[in-house]
Short mmCIF file of C-alpha atoms in Angstrom, two decimals:
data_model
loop_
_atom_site.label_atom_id
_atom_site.label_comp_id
_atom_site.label_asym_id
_atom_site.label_seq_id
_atom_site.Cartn_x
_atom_site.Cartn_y
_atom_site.Cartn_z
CA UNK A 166 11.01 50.72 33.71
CA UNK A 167 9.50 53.59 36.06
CA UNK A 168 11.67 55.45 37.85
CA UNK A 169 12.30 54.21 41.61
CA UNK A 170 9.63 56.24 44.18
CA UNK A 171 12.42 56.48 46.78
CA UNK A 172 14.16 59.01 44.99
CA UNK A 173 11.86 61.13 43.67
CA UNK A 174 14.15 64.62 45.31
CA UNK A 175 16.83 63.55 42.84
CA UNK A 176 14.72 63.52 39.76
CA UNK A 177 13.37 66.98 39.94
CA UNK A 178 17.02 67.98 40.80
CA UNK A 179 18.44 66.19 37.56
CA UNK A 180 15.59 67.30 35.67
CA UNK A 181 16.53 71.00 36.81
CA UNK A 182 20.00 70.88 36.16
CA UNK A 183 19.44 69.22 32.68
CA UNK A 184 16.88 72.33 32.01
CA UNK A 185 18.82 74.84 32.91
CA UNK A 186 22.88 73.73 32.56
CA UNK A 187 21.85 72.14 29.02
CA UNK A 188 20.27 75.62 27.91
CA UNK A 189 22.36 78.34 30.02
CA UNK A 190 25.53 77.05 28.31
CA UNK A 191 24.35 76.26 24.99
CA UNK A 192 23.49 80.23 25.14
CA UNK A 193 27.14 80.85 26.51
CA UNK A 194 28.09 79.20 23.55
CA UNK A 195 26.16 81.22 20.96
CA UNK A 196 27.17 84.46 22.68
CA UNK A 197 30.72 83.90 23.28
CA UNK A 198 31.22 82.60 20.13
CA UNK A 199 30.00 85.66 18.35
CA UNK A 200 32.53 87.64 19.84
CA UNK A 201 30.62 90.77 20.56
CA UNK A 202 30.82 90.44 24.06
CA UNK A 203 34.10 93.29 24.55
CA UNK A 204 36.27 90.08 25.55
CA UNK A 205 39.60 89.67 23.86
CA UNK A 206 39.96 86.31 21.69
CA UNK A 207 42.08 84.68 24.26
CA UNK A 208 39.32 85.14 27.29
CA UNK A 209 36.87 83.79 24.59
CA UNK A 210 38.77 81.17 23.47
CA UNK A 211 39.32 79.62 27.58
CA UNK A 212 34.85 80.76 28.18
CA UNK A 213 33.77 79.13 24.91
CA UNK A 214 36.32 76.07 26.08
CA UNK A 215 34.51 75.90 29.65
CA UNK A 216 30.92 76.14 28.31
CA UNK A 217 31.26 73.83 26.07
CA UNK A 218 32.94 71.04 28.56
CA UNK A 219 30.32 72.24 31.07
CA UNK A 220 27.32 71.82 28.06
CA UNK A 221 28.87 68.01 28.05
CA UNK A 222 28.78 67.05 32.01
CA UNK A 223 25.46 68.23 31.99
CA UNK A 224 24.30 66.33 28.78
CA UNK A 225 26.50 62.50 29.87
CA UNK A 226 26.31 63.37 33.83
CA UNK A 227 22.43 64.08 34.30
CA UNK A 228 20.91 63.34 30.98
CA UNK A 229 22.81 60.44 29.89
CA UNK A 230 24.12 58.60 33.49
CA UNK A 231 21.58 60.12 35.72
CA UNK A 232 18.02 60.25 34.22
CA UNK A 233 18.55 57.79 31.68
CA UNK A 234 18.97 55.04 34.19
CA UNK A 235 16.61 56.09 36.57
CA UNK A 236 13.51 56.00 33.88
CA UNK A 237 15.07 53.34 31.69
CA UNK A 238 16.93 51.17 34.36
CA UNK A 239 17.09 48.31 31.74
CA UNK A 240 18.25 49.96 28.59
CA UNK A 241 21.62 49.90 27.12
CA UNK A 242 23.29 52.56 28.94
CA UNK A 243 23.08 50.56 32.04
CA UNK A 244 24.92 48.02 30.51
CA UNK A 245 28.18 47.21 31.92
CA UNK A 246 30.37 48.67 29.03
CA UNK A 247 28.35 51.91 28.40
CA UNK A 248 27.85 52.42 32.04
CA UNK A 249 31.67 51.63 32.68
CA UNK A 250 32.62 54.24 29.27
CA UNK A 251 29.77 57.17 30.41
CA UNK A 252 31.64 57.12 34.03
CA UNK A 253 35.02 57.86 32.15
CA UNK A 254 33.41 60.44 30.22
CA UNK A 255 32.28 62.00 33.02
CA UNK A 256 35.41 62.60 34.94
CA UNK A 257 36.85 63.34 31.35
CA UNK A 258 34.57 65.95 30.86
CA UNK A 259 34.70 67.16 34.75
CA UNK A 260 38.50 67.23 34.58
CA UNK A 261 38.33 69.16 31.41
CA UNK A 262 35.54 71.71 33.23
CA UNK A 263 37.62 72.21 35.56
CA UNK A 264 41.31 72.77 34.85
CA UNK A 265 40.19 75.07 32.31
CA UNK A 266 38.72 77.52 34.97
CA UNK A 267 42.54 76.88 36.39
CA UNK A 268 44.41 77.78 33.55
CA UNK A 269 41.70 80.60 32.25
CA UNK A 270 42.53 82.02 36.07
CA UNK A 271 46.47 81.69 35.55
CA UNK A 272 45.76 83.55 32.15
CA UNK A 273 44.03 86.45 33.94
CA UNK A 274 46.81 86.68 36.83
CA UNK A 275 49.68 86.87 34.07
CA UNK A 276 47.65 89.58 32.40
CA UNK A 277 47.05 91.35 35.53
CA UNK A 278 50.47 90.44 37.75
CA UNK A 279 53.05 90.03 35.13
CA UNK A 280 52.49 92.76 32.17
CA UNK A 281 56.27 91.52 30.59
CA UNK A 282 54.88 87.61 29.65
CA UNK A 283 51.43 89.32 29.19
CA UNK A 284 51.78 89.77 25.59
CA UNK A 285 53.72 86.63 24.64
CA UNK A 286 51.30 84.17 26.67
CA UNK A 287 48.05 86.06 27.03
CA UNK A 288 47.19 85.11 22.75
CA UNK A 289 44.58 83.68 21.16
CA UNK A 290 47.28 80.72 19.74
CA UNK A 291 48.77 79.97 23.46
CA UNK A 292 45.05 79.78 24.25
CA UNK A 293 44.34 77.18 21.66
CA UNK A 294 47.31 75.01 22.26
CA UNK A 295 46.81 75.44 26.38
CA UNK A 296 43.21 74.05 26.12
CA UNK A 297 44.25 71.30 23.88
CA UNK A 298 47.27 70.04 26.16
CA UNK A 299 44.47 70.12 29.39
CA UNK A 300 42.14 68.47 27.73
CA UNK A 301 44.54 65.54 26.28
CA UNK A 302 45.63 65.27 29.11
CA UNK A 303 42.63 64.90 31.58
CA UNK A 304 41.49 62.11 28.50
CA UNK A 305 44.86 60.07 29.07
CA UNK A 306 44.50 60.24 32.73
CA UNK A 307 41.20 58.87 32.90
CA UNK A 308 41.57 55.21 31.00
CA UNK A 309 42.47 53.78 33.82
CA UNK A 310 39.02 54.50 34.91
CA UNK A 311 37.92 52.22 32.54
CA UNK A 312 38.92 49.09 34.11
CA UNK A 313 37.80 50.22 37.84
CA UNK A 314 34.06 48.51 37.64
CA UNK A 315 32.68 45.45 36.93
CA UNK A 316 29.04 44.14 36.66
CA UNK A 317 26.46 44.39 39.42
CA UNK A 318 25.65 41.14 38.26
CA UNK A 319 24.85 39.20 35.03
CA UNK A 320 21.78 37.93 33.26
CA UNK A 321 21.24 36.17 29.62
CA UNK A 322 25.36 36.83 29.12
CA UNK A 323 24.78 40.28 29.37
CA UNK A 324 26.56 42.01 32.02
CA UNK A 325 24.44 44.49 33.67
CA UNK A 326 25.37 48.34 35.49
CA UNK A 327 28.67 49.00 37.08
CA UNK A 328 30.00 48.62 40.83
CA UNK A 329 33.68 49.31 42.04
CA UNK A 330 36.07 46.11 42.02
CA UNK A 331 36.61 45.38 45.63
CA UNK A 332 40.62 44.66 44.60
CA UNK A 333 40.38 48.72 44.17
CA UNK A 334 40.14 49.21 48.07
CA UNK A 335 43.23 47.02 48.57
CA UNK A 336 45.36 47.26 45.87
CA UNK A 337 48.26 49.13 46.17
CA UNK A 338 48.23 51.05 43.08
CA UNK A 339 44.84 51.17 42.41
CA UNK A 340 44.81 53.08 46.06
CA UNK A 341 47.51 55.29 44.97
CA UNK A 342 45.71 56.00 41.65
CA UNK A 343 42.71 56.92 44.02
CA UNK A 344 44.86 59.46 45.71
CA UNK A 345 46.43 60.76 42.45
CA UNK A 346 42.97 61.26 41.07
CA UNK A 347 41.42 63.29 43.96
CA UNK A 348 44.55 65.52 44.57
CA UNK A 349 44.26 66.00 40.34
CA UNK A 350 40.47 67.01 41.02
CA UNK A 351 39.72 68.69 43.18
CA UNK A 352 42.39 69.42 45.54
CA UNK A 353 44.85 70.77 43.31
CA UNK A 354 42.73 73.23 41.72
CA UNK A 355 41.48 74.34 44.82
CA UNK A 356 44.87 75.30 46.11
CA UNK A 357 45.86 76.83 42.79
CA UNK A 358 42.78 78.38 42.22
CA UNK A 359 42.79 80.04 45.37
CA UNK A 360 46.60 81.17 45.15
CA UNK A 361 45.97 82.71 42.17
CA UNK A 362 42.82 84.54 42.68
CA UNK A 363 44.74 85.63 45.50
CA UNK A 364 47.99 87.06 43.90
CA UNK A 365 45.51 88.70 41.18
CA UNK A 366 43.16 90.47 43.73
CA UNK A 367 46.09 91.47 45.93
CA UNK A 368 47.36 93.13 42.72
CA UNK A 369 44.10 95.03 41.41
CA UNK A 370 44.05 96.36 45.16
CA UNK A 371 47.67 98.07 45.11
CA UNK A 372 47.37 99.12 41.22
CA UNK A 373 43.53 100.50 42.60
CA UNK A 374 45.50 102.54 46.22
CA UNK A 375 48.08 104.12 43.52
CA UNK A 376 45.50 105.18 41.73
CA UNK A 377 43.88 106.32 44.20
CA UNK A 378 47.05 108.62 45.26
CA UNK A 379 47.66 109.67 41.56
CA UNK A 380 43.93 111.06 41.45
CA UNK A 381 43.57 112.05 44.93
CA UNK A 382 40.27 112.26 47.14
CA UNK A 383 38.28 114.08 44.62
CA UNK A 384 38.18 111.81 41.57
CA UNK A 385 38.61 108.06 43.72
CA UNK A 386 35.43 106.52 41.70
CA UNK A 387 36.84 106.63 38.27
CA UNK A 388 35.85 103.99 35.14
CA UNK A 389 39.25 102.25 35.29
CA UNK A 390 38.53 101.73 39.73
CA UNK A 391 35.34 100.79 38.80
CA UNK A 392 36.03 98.15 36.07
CA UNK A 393 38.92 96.60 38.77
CA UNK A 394 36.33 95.93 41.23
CA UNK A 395 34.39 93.92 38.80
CA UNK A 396 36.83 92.30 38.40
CA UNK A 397 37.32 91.37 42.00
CA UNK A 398 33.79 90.42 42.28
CA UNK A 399 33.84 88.44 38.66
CA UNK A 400 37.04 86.36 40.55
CA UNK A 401 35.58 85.95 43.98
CA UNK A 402 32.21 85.10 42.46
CA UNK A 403 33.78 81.78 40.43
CA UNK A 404 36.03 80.92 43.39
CA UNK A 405 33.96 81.15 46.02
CA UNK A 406 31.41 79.29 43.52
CA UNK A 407 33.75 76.72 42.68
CA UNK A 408 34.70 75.93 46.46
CA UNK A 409 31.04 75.76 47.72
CA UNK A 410 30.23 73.88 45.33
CA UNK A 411 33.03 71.29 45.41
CA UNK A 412 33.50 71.30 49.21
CA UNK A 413 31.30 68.58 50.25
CA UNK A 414 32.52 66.19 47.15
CA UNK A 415 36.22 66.69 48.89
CA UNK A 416 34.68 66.00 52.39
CA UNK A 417 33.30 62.70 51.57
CA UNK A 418 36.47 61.72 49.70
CA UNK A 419 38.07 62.56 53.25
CA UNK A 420 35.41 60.92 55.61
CA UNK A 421 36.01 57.82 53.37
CA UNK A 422 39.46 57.36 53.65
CA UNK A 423 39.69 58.16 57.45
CA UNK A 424 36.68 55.29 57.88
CA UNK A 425 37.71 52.55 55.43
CA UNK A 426 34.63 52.59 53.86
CA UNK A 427 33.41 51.77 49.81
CA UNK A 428 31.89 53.99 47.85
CA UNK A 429 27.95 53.07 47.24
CA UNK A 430 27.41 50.62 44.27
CA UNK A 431 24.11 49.39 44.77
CA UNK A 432 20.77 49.70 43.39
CA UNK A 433 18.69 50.89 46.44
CA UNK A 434 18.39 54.54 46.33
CA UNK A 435 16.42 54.75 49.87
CA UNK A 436 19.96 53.96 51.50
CA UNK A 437 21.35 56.82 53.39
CA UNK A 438 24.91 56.48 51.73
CA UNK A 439 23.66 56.92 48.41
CA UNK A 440 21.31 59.83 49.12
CA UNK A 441 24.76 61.59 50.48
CA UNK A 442 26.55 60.30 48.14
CA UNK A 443 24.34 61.88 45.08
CA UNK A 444 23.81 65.18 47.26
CA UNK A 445 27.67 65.80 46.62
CA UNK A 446 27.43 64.60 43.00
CA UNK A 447 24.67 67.20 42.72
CA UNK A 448 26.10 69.85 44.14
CA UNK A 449 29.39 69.20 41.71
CA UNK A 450 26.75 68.92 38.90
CA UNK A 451 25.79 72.54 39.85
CA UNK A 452 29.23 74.03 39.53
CA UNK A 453 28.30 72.88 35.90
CA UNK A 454 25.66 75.49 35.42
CA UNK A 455 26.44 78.97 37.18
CA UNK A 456 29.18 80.20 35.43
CA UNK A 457 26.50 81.66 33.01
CA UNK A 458 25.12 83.91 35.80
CA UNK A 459 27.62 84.96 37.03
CA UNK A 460 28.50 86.49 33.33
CA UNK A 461 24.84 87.65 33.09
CA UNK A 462 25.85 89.76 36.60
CA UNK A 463 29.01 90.69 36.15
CA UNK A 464 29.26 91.63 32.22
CA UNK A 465 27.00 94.25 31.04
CA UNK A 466 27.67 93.03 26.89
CA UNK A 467 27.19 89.55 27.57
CA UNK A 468 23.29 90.51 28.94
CA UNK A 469 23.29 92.53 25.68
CA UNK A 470 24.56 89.89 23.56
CA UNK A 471 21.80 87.89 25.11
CA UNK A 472 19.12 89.98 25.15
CA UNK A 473 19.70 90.55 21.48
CA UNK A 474 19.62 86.24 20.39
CA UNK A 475 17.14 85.87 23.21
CA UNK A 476 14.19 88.56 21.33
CA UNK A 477 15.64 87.76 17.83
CA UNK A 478 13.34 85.03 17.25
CA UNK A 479 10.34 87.03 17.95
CA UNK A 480 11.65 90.19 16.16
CA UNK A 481 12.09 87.98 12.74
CA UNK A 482 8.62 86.12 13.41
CA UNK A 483 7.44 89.80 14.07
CA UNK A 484 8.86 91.05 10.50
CA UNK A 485 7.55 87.98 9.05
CA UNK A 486 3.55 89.01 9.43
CA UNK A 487 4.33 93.21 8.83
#
């Protein structure tokens, strides 16, 4: 089936962000994963983690949930069972995204503000078992998810896309699951996220004015000043990012619970709810897909890494013909 013409915005948007997230973290992955980029094997443990949870919103969120049934409205992933188990493994995947940029932050302030735990916690095996407790975890929360929709309606005994169960508005716990899901994502990580950035920038600053005094006037703009304001800029960069980006999400979780209002479930994507309602989606999609910049900016290795698998190709093809 052809894609509806009202939301033709949306489809070069998805198409974008399945372009670019799909490829920009695919590359994180190579990179990281070679190891080469001057990061210890704990930070590359928690990056490879994120990329590759990011890698998978991008490929079930857009490619999968979003394109999928906009060009193919009638195939099986608009059924009500794979629609119903792609939504879980979307907040799966978007829970996993982003409590790992949580804990990879809490990593970096115990490195930074508490040099005693440093070497006990800040390991590659604490790393390992840290990313598979979140990521258990944020599975295990989200079954309940599972039994949240039903069908938009049903034809030939086949039960066809997925729309919220109205008992979900007025059930007790199903409201109170609501709640415990948005604090989980986003709110909590915002407030922890910010806290910690916080603690760990307020730290680089004092360690940077001792420094400063040690040195004196002469010799302020030293390698080990310069590398702690990189670091300031690498952590504002992803918080700021990740607040922007997730902002609007949180204010339409707000707006609808101070109007009473359900969440859009139907198929017309001219209607003004739904056109908000996928701008926020969007702009969470995003958060998917920057974290590789922000590398390429901040991290002068990882642009060598990548220069170096980005020209290989045509350096072997090159050898090939000599």
């Amino acid at each position: 089936m052809h894609a509806p013409v009202t939301a033709p915005f949306f489809i070069i948007c998805y198409s974008i962000l399945a372009a670019v997230g799909a490829t920009a973290n695919l590359l994180a992955i190579i990179v990281l994963s070679r190891g080469r980029c001057g990061l210890s094997r704990c930070i590359t443990y928690y990056l490879v983690a994120i990329a590759v949870t990011d890698f998978l919103v991008i490929t079930i969120a857009v490619i999968l949930n979003r394109i999928s049934r906009i060009y193919f409205r009638e195939s099986i992933l608009s059924t009500t069972p794979a629609c119903t188990l792609s939504i879980v493994l979307i907040f799966d995947t978007w829970d996993c995204s982003v409590w790992l940029t949580v804990v990879f932050t809490f990593d970096r302030f115990v490195a930074i503000c508490c040099p005693k735990l440093k070497n006990r916690y800040c390991t590659a095996k604490t790393a390992s078992l840290v990313i598979g407790i979140v990521c258990a975890f944020c599975c295990i929360k989200n079954i309940p998810n599972y039994f949240v929709y039903e069908p938009i309606y049903i034809l030939d005994g086949i039960s066809w896309f997925c729309n919220i169960k109205a008992n979900y508005y007025i059930s007790p716990a199903w409201q109170a699951y609501d709640w415990f899901f948005q604090i989980y994502t986003p709110f909590l990580p915002f407030f922890a996220i910010l806290l910690l950035n916080a603690l760990t920038i307020r730290q680089i600053v004092v360690a940077n004015r001792a420094r400063r005094r040690l040195r004196g006037p002469e010799r302020q703009q030293d390698l080990g000043m310069n590398n702690r304001k990189r670091s300031i800029i690498l952590l504002f960069s992803i918080s700021i990012s990740f607040l922007l980006l997730w902002a609007p999400l949180v204010g339409y979780f707000i707006y609808m619970q101070l109007t009473d209002e359900s969440y859009f479930g139907g198929l017309d994507f001219s209607d003004p709810q739904y056109i908000f309602q996928e701008t926020t989606n969007t702009l969470q999609l995003l958060s998917s897909c920057n974290n590789v910049f922000i590398y390429i900016i901040s991290q002068n290795m990882f642009r060598e890494e990548l220069k170096n698998i980005l020209i290989y190709p045509f350096v072997t093809l090159t050898n090939c013909f000599k």
